[in-house]
């Protein structure tokens, strides 16, 4: 193993495969764009000339996102919004339209997740994750499509997913089921809305650790081995790599790509073992004692 170096590092932050100004005159909404991957995606659109609209619940996240995006030189507006609530989404779109006109790109990045053995999960915990991740993604997509249909303008939607949409996700039953719904919805909406000029794609990150990860997720990662050696790429994803994929999918160079879900994970989700390792239960992986009804 030691002779192998894994997949090469990408170019440095600030590089781009797309021409400068690709998104000049275009506004882009990124839900959950104040933290982590959403903030990185918003930054890449900003670097390419887009005006950015950040939507999420917490003022401190929106402020952090505003600062990061403004540092790219982009114009940015924030709107407080819980994507579980269709009325709040409509109000946030009004803010965006007033500031920049109707955004041509929607990145549905906001999601909810925490590790929990399925037998321990309360009905409200299940509902909360499905409501944010699946229902919220649909409500935002619907608002975007209705406004474009009314205006007669084209648009591009990117839904951020997860690989356990295909594989299942032990310890994440709620999020895996919701992300499977998101992937399926990409395929339906791309067909329904293609005639109206609306492209719908999925974009799936592999493991992209970052400082904004919730304590639950960070704790889950901290319990396991070094992350790099657990990936076929021998490294985790760099945030800019996901941003580049998002800007490509929404660019004029990808107009005929629709209904597709692109996985950016160094082939980690395809990983199989030559011989099966011993099964370790989710409870044991999480260091939990026996189930107590
Ligand atoms: C068990 C939990 C829990 C936990 C919350 N709940 N955290 N159950 N284990 N760790 C339960 C609560 O007890 C409650 O159920 C229900 O979930 C709702 O909790 P609230 O705190 O009232 O919900 P809310 O304020 O709406 O917050 C939503 C949230 C929170 C999901 C719980 O964590 C959040 O806001 N997260 C946003 C950011 C996020 O999740 N990012 C992760 C994206 S990463 P009861 O029954 O008690 O009422 C990702 C992939 C990463 O998706 C993959 C990495 C490997
Ligand atoms: P994160 O930093 O926790 O981001 C989640 C964002 O969603 C936060 O900015 C949060 O902002 C927003 N959000 C949550 N609930 C919301 C609600 N009800 N309404 C509006 N906004 C809400 O996580 P991340 O790692 O960047 O993840 C981003 C996306 O990538 C998610 O879709 C996630 O499933 C996916 N993903 C990430 C990884 C990874 O390795 N990082 C792997 C696979 C998939 P507020 O709290 O301010 O609302």
CSV table of C-alpha atoms and ligand atoms in Angstrom, one decimal:
chain,number,residue,atom,x,y,z
A,1,UNK,CA,0.0,0.0,0.0
A,2,UNK,CA,2.8,2.4,0.9
A,3,UNK,CA,3.9,2.8,-2.7
A,4,UNK,CA,0.5,4.3,-3.7
A,5,UNK,CA,-0.4,8.0,-3.3
A,6,UNK,CA,-4.1,7.9,-4.2
A,7,UNK,CA,-5.9,10.4,-6.4
A,8,UNK,CA,-3.9,13.6,-7.0
A,9,UNK,CA,-4.7,16.9,-5.3
A,10,UNK,CA,-6.8,19.3,-7.4
A,11,UNK,CA,-5.7,22.8,-8.4
A,12,UNK,CA,-5.6,25.5,-5.7
A,13,UNK,CA,-8.6,27.4,-4.5
A,14,UNK,CA,-9.4,30.3,-7.0
A,15,UNK,CA,-8.7,28.2,-10.1
A,16,UNK,CA,-11.6,27.4,-12.4
A,17,UNK,CA,-12.3,25.3,-15.5
A,18,UNK,CA,-15.0,27.7,-16.5
A,19,UNK,CA,-14.3,31.1,-18.2
A,20,UNK,CA,-14.2,34.2,-15.9
A,21,UNK,CA,-17.6,35.8,-15.7
A,22,UNK,CA,-19.5,32.6,-16.7
A,23,UNK,CA,-22.3,33.7,-14.2
A,24,UNK,CA,-22.1,37.5,-14.7
A,25,UNK,CA,-25.6,38.8,-14.6
A,26,UNK,CA,-27.0,35.7,-13.0
A,27,UNK,CA,-28.3,35.3,-9.4
A,28,UNK,CA,-27.9,32.0,-7.6
A,29,UNK,CA,-29.8,30.8,-4.5
A,30,UNK,CA,-27.9,28.5,-2.2
A,31,UNK,CA,-29.9,27.0,0.7
A,32,UNK,CA,-27.8,26.4,3.8
A,33,UNK,CA,-25.2,28.5,2.1
A,34,UNK,CA,-23.8,30.0,5.3
A,35,UNK,CA,-21.8,26.9,6.3
A,36,UNK,CA,-19.7,24.0,5.0
A,37,UNK,CA,-20.3,22.8,1.5
A,38,UNK,CA,-23.1,25.4,0.8
A,39,UNK,CA,-20.7,28.2,1.7
A,40,UNK,CA,-18.0,26.7,-0.6
A,41,UNK,CA,-20.5,26.3,-3.5
A,42,UNK,CA,-21.7,29.8,-3.1
A,43,UNK,CA,-18.1,31.0,-3.2
A,44,UNK,CA,-17.4,29.3,-6.5
A,45,UNK,CA,-20.4,30.8,-8.1
A,46,UNK,CA,-19.4,34.2,-6.7
A,47,UNK,CA,-15.9,33.9,-8.1
A,48,UNK,CA,-17.5,33.3,-11.6
A,49,UNK,CA,-19.5,36.5,-11.3
A,50,UNK,CA,-22.8,35.4,-9.9
A,51,UNK,CA,-24.8,37.4,-7.4
A,52,UNK,CA,-25.5,35.2,-4.4
A,53,UNK,CA,-28.6,34.7,-2.3
A,54,UNK,CA,-28.1,32.7,0.9
A,55,UNK,CA,-31.1,31.2,2.7
A,56,UNK,CA,-31.0,29.5,6.2
A,57,UNK,CA,-32.4,29.8,9.7
A,58,UNK,CA,-29.6,31.1,11.9
A,59,UNK,CA,-28.3,34.7,11.6
A,60,UNK,CA,-24.8,33.7,12.6
A,61,UNK,CA,-24.6,31.3,9.7
A,62,UNK,CA,-26.0,33.8,7.3
A,63,UNK,CA,-23.5,36.4,8.4
A,64,UNK,CA,-20.6,33.9,8.0
A,65,UNK,CA,-21.8,33.1,4.5
A,66,UNK,CA,-22.1,36.8,3.6
A,67,UNK,CA,-18.6,37.5,4.7
A,68,UNK,CA,-17.2,34.5,2.8
A,69,UNK,CA,-19.0,35.2,-0.4
A,70,UNK,CA,-18.3,39.0,-0.3
A,71,UNK,CA,-14.6,38.1,0.0
A,72,UNK,CA,-14.8,36.7,-3.6
A,73,UNK,CA,-16.0,40.1,-4.8
A,74,UNK,CA,-19.6,38.9,-5.4
A,75,UNK,CA,-22.7,40.7,-4.5
A,76,UNK,CA,-24.6,38.9,-1.8
A,77,UNK,CA,-28.0,39.1,0.0
A,78,UNK,CA,-29.2,36.9,2.9
A,79,UNK,CA,-32.7,35.9,3.8
A,80,UNK,CA,-33.8,34.1,7.0
A,81,UNK,CA,-35.8,31.0,6.0
A,82,UNK,CA,-36.8,27.7,7.3
A,83,UNK,CA,-37.2,25.5,4.2
A,84,UNK,CA,-39.9,23.4,5.9
A,85,UNK,CA,-42.3,26.4,5.5
A,86,UNK,CA,-43.5,27.2,2.0
A,87,UNK,CA,-44.5,30.8,3.0
A,88,UNK,CA,-41.0,31.5,4.3
A,89,UNK,CA,-39.6,30.2,1.1
A,90,UNK,CA,-41.9,32.5,-1.0
A,91,UNK,CA,-40.8,35.5,1.2
A,92,UNK,CA,-37.2,34.7,0.7
A,93,UNK,CA,-37.6,34.4,-3.1
A,94,UNK,CA,-39.3,37.9,-2.9
A,95,UNK,CA,-36.1,39.2,-1.2
A,96,UNK,CA,-34.0,37.6,-3.9
A,97,UNK,CA,-36.1,38.9,-6.8
A,98,UNK,CA,-36.2,42.5,-5.4
A,99,UNK,CA,-32.4,42.5,-5.0
A,100,UNK,CA,-31.2,40.8,-8.2
A,101,UNK,CA,-34.2,39.7,-10.3
A,102,UNK,CA,-35.3,36.1,-10.4
A,103,UNK,CA,-32.3,33.8,-9.7
A,104,UNK,CA,-31.5,31.5,-12.6
A,105,UNK,CA,-29.9,28.8,-10.4
A,106,UNK,CA,-31.2,27.1,-7.2
A,107,UNK,CA,-28.8,24.9,-5.2
A,108,UNK,CA,-30.8,22.9,-2.7
A,109,UNK,CA,-28.0,22.2,-0.2
A,110,UNK,CA,-29.7,22.6,3.2
A,111,UNK,CA,-30.3,19.3,5.0
A,112,UNK,CA,-30.6,17.8,8.5
A,113,UNK,CA,-28.8,14.8,9.9
A,114,UNK,CA,-27.5,13.2,13.0
A,115,UNK,CA,-26.4,9.7,13.7
A,116,UNK,CA,-28.8,7.6,15.7
A,117,UNK,CA,-29.6,3.8,15.8
A,118,UNK,CA,-33.0,3.4,14.1
A,119,UNK,CA,-34.5,1.7,17.2
A,120,UNK,CA,-33.7,4.7,19.3
A,121,UNK,CA,-35.1,7.3,16.9
A,122,UNK,CA,-38.3,9.2,18.0
A,123,UNK,CA,-41.1,9.9,15.5
A,124,UNK,CA,-40.3,13.6,15.7
A,125,UNK,CA,-36.6,13.0,15.0
A,126,UNK,CA,-37.5,11.0,11.8
A,127,UNK,CA,-40.1,13.6,10.8
A,128,UNK,CA,-37.7,16.5,11.3
A,129,UNK,CA,-34.9,15.1,9.1
A,130,UNK,CA,-37.3,14.1,6.4
A,131,UNK,CA,-39.2,17.4,6.6
A,132,UNK,CA,-36.0,19.5,6.1
A,133,UNK,CA,-34.1,17.3,3.7
A,134,UNK,CA,-36.9,15.9,1.4
A,135,UNK,CA,-39.9,18.2,1.9
A,136,UNK,CA,-37.8,21.4,2.1
A,137,UNK,CA,-36.0,20.5,-1.1
A,138,UNK,CA,-39.3,20.0,-2.9
A,139,UNK,CA,-40.8,23.2,-1.6
A,140,UNK,CA,-37.8,25.3,-2.8
A,141,UNK,CA,-37.8,23.6,-6.2
A,142,UNK,CA,-41.5,24.1,-6.6
A,143,UNK,CA,-41.2,27.8,-5.8
A,144,UNK,CA,-38.3,28.2,-8.3
A,145,UNK,CA,-40.2,26.4,-11.1
A,146,UNK,CA,-43.5,28.2,-10.6
A,147,UNK,CA,-41.7,31.6,-10.8
A,148,UNK,CA,-39.8,30.6,-13.9
A,149,UNK,CA,-42.8,29.2,-15.6
A,150,UNK,CA,-44.7,32.4,-14.9
A,151,UNK,CA,-41.9,34.5,-16.2
A,152,UNK,CA,-41.2,32.2,-19.2
A,153,UNK,CA,-37.5,32.0,-18.3
A,154,UNK,CA,-35.1,28.9,-18.0
A,155,UNK,CA,-33.4,27.8,-14.9
A,156,UNK,CA,-31.2,25.2,-13.3
A,157,UNK,CA,-31.7,23.3,-10.1
A,158,UNK,CA,-29.0,21.3,-8.3
A,159,UNK,CA,-30.0,19.0,-5.4
A,160,UNK,CA,-27.2,18.0,-3.0
A,161,UNK,CA,-27.6,14.4,-2.1
A,162,UNK,CA,-25.6,11.6,-0.4
A,163,UNK,CA,-24.4,8.2,-1.6
A,164,UNK,CA,-26.5,6.3,1.0
A,165,UNK,CA,-29.5,7.2,-1.3
A,166,UNK,CA,-28.4,4.1,-3.2
A,167,UNK,CA,-26.7,2.0,-0.5
A,168,UNK,CA,-28.8,2.7,2.6
A,169,UNK,CA,-27.0,4.4,5.5
A,170,UNK,CA,-26.8,2.4,8.8
A,171,UNK,CA,-27.0,4.9,11.6
A,172,UNK,CA,-28.7,7.4,9.3
A,173,UNK,CA,-32.0,5.8,8.4
A,174,UNK,CA,-33.9,9.1,8.3
A,175,UNK,CA,-31.3,11.0,6.2
A,176,UNK,CA,-30.7,8.0,3.8
A,177,UNK,CA,-34.4,7.6,3.1
A,178,UNK,CA,-34.8,11.4,2.6
A,179,UNK,CA,-31.8,11.6,0.2
A,180,UNK,CA,-33.2,8.6,-1.7
A,181,UNK,CA,-36.3,10.6,-2.2
A,182,UNK,CA,-34.3,13.6,-3.3
A,183,UNK,CA,-32.5,11.5,-5.9
A,184,UNK,CA,-35.8,10.1,-7.2
A,185,UNK,CA,-37.3,13.6,-7.3
A,186,UNK,CA,-34.4,14.8,-9.5
A,187,UNK,CA,-35.5,12.3,-12.1
A,188,UNK,CA,-39.2,13.2,-12.0
A,189,UNK,CA,-38.8,16.9,-12.0
A,190,UNK,CA,-36.2,16.9,-14.8
A,191,UNK,CA,-38.8,15.3,-17.1
A,192,UNK,CA,-41.8,17.4,-15.9
A,193,UNK,CA,-39.9,20.7,-16.1
A,194,UNK,CA,-37.6,20.1,-19.1
A,195,UNK,CA,-40.2,21.5,-21.5
A,196,UNK,CA,-40.2,24.8,-19.5
A,197,UNK,CA,-36.4,25.0,-19.8
A,198,UNK,CA,-35.7,24.0,-16.3
A,199,UNK,CA,-32.8,21.6,-15.8
A,200,UNK,CA,-32.7,19.5,-12.6
A,201,UNK,CA,-29.7,17.5,-11.5
A,202,UNK,CA,-28.3,15.9,-8.3
A,203,UNK,CA,-24.8,16.4,-7.0
A,204,UNK,CA,-23.5,14.0,-4.3
A,205,UNK,CA,-20.5,14.7,-2.1
A,206,UNK,CA,-18.5,11.9,-0.7
A,207,UNK,CA,-16.7,12.7,2.6
A,208,UNK,CA,-15.9,16.4,2.8
A,209,UNK,CA,-15.0,17.2,6.4
A,210,UNK,CA,-15.2,20.9,7.4
A,211,UNK,CA,-15.2,23.0,10.6
A,212,UNK,CA,-18.9,23.8,10.4
A,213,UNK,CA,-20.0,20.1,10.7
A,214,UNK,CA,-22.4,19.7,13.6
A,215,UNK,CA,-21.0,18.3,16.8
A,216,UNK,CA,-23.0,15.1,16.3
A,217,UNK,CA,-21.4,14.4,12.9
A,218,UNK,CA,-17.9,15.5,14.0
A,219,UNK,CA,-18.2,13.2,17.0
A,220,UNK,CA,-19.2,10.3,14.7
A,221,UNK,CA,-16.2,11.0,12.4
A,222,UNK,CA,-13.9,11.3,15.4
A,223,UNK,CA,-14.8,7.8,16.7
A,224,UNK,CA,-13.3,6.2,13.5
A,225,UNK,CA,-9.9,5.9,11.9
A,226,UNK,CA,-7.9,8.4,9.9
A,227,UNK,CA,-10.3,9.5,7.2
A,228,UNK,CA,-7.8,9.6,4.3
A,229,UNK,CA,-6.8,5.9,4.5
A,230,UNK,CA,-10.4,4.8,4.5
A,231,UNK,CA,-11.0,6.2,1.0
A,232,UNK,CA,-10.0,4.5,-2.3
A,233,UNK,CA,-8.6,8.0,-3.3
A,234,UNK,CA,-6.5,7.9,-0.1
A,235,UNK,CA,-7.9,11.4,0.6
A,236,UNK,CA,-11.1,13.1,1.5
A,237,UNK,CA,-12.8,15.7,-0.8
A,238,UNK,CA,-11.6,19.3,-1.0
A,239,UNK,CA,-14.6,21.7,-0.7
A,240,UNK,CA,-13.6,23.5,-3.9
A,241,UNK,CA,-14.0,20.2,-5.8
A,242,UNK,CA,-17.7,20.1,-5.1
A,243,UNK,CA,-18.0,23.8,-5.9
A,244,UNK,CA,-16.5,23.2,-9.3
A,245,UNK,CA,-18.9,20.4,-10.0
A,246,UNK,CA,-21.9,22.6,-9.1
A,247,UNK,CA,-20.8,25.5,-11.2
A,248,UNK,CA,-20.3,23.2,-14.2
A,249,UNK,CA,-23.7,21.6,-13.8
A,250,UNK,CA,-25.4,25.0,-13.8
A,251,UNK,CA,-23.2,26.4,-16.6
A,252,UNK,CA,-24.2,26.9,-20.2
A,253,UNK,CA,-21.7,24.0,-21.0
A,254,UNK,CA,-24.0,21.5,-19.3
A,255,UNK,CA,-27.4,22.5,-20.7
A,256,UNK,CA,-28.1,19.0,-22.1
A,257,UNK,CA,-27.4,17.3,-18.8
A,258,UNK,CA,-30.6,16.9,-16.8
A,259,UNK,CA,-32.1,14.2,-14.6
A,260,UNK,CA,-28.6,13.1,-13.7
A,261,UNK,CA,-27.0,12.7,-10.3
A,262,UNK,CA,-23.2,13.2,-10.3
A,263,UNK,CA,-21.2,11.6,-7.5
A,264,UNK,CA,-18.0,13.3,-6.4
A,265,UNK,CA,-16.4,10.9,-3.9
A,266,UNK,CA,-13.3,9.3,-5.4
A,267,UNK,CA,-15.3,6.0,-5.9
A,268,UNK,CA,-15.8,5.5,-2.2
A,269,UNK,CA,-19.4,4.5,-2.6
A,270,UNK,CA,-18.5,1.7,-5.0
A,271,UNK,CA,-16.1,0.2,-2.5
A,272,UNK,CA,-16.4,-3.5,-1.8
A,273,UNK,CA,-14.1,-5.9,0.1
A,274,UNK,CA,-12.6,-9.0,-1.3
A,275,UNK,CA,-13.6,-10.8,1.9
A,276,UNK,CA,-16.2,-9.4,4.3
A,277,UNK,CA,-15.0,-7.8,7.5
A,278,UNK,CA,-16.8,-8.8,10.7
A,279,UNK,CA,-20.1,-6.9,11.2
A,280,UNK,CA,-20.1,-4.2,13.9
A,281,UNK,CA,-23.5,-3.0,15.0
A,282,UNK,CA,-24.4,0.7,14.7
A,283,UNK,CA,-24.8,0.7,18.5
A,284,UNK,CA,-21.2,-0.6,19.0
A,285,UNK,CA,-19.9,1.8,16.3
A,286,UNK,CA,-21.5,4.7,18.3
A,287,UNK,CA,-20.4,3.3,21.6
A,288,UNK,CA,-24.0,2.9,22.8
A,289,UNK,CA,-25.0,0.3,25.4
A,290,UNK,CA,-27.9,-2.2,24.8
A,291,UNK,CA,-31.2,-0.9,23.5
A,292,UNK,CA,-33.5,0.2,26.3
A,293,UNK,CA,-37.2,0.3,25.3
B,1,LIG,C1,-31.4,11.5,18.4
B,1,LIG,C2,-32.2,13.7,18.0
B,1,LIG,C3,-30.8,14.2,17.9
B,1,LIG,C4,-29.8,13.2,18.0
B,1,LIG,C5,-32.1,15.8,17.6
B,1,LIG,N1,-32.9,14.8,17.8
B,1,LIG,N2,-30.8,15.5,17.6
B,1,LIG,N3,-32.5,12.4,18.2
B,1,LIG,N4,-30.1,11.9,18.3
B,1,LIG,N5,-28.5,13.5,17.9
B,1,LIG,C6,-34.4,14.8,17.8
B,1,LIG,C7,-34.9,15.6,19.0
B,1,LIG,O1,-34.8,15.0,20.2
B,1,LIG,C8,-36.3,15.9,18.5
B,1,LIG,O2,-37.2,14.8,18.7
B,1,LIG,C9,-36.2,16.0,17.0
B,1,LIG,O3,-34.9,15.3,16.7
B,1,LIG,C10,-36.1,17.4,16.5
B,1,LIG,O4,-35.1,18.1,17.2
B,1,LIG,P1,-35.1,19.7,17.3
B,1,LIG,O5,-33.8,20.0,18.0
B,1,LIG,O6,-36.3,20.2,17.9
B,1,LIG,O7,-35.1,20.1,15.8
B,1,LIG,P2,-34.6,21.4,15.0
B,1,LIG,O8,-34.4,22.5,16.0
B,1,LIG,O9,-35.6,21.6,13.9
B,1,LIG,O10,-33.2,21.0,14.5
B,1,LIG,C11,-33.0,20.1,13.4
B,1,LIG,C12,-31.8,19.2,13.7
B,1,LIG,C13,-30.5,20.0,14.0
B,1,LIG,C14,-31.7,18.3,12.5
B,1,LIG,C15,-32.1,18.3,14.9
B,1,LIG,O11,-29.4,19.1,14.2
B,1,LIG,C16,-30.2,20.9,12.9
B,1,LIG,O12,-30.7,22.0,12.8
B,1,LIG,N6,-29.3,20.5,12.0
B,1,LIG,C17,-29.0,21.3,10.8
B,1,LIG,C18,-27.6,21.0,10.3
B,1,LIG,C19,-27.4,19.6,9.9
B,1,LIG,O13,-28.1,18.7,10.4
B,1,LIG,N7,-26.4,19.3,9.1
B,1,LIG,C20,-26.0,18.0,8.8
B,1,LIG,C21,-25.9,17.9,7.3
B,1,LIG,S1,-24.6,16.7,7.0
B,1,LIG,P3,-38.1,14.7,20.1
B,1,LIG,O14,-38.8,13.4,19.9
B,1,LIG,O15,-37.2,14.7,21.2
B,1,LIG,O16,-39.1,15.9,20.0
B,1,LIG,C22,-25.3,15.4,6.1
B,1,LIG,C23,-24.5,14.3,5.6
B,1,LIG,C24,-23.2,14.1,6.4
B,1,LIG,O17,-26.4,15.4,5.8
B,1,LIG,C25,-22.6,12.8,6.2
B,1,LIG,C26,-21.3,12.7,6.9
B,1,LIG,C27,-20.7,11.3,7.0
B,2,LIG,P1,-23.9,21.8,7.3
B,2,LIG,O1,-22.7,22.6,7.4
B,2,LIG,O2,-24.4,21.3,8.6
B,2,LIG,O3,-25.0,22.5,6.5
B,2,LIG,C1,-26.3,22.3,6.6
B,2,LIG,C2,-27.0,23.6,6.3
B,2,LIG,O4,-28.4,23.5,6.2
B,2,LIG,C3,-26.7,24.7,7.4
B,2,LIG,O5,-26.2,25.8,6.8
B,2,LIG,C4,-28.1,25.0,7.9
B,2,LIG,O6,-28.2,26.4,8.2
B,2,LIG,C5,-29.0,24.6,6.8
B,2,LIG,N1,-30.3,24.2,7.3
B,2,LIG,C6,-30.6,23.1,8.1
B,2,LIG,N2,-31.9,23.0,8.3
B,2,LIG,C7,-32.5,24.1,7.6
B,2,LIG,C8,-33.8,24.5,7.5
B,2,LIG,N3,-34.9,23.9,8.1
B,2,LIG,N4,-34.1,25.6,6.7
B,2,LIG,C9,-33.0,26.2,6.1
B,2,LIG,N5,-31.8,25.8,6.2
B,2,LIG,C10,-31.5,24.8,7.0
B,2,LIG,O7,-23.6,20.5,6.5
B,2,LIG,P2,-22.7,20.2,5.1
B,2,LIG,O8,-21.7,19.2,5.5
B,2,LIG,O9,-22.2,21.5,4.6
B,2,LIG,O10,-23.8,19.6,4.2
B,2,LIG,C11,-24.3,20.3,3.1
B,2,LIG,C12,-25.0,19.3,2.2
B,2,LIG,O11,-24.1,18.3,1.8
B,2,LIG,C13,-26.2,18.6,2.8
B,2,LIG,O12,-27.2,18.4,1.9
B,2,LIG,C14,-25.6,17.2,3.2
B,2,LIG,O13,-26.5,16.2,3.4
B,2,LIG,C15,-24.6,17.0,2.1
B,2,LIG,N6,-23.5,16.1,2.4
B,2,LIG,C16,-22.4,16.5,3.0
B,2,LIG,C17,-21.4,15.6,3.2
B,2,LIG,C18,-20.1,16.0,3.9
B,2,LIG,O14,-19.2,15.2,4.0
B,2,LIG,N7,-20.0,17.2,4.4
B,2,LIG,C19,-21.5,14.3,2.8
B,2,LIG,C20,-22.6,13.9,2.1
B,2,LIG,C21,-23.7,14.8,1.9
B,2,LIG,P3,-29.1,26.9,9.5
B,2,LIG,O15,-28.7,26.1,10.7
B,2,LIG,O16,-28.7,28.4,9.5
B,2,LIG,O17,-30.5,26.8,9.1
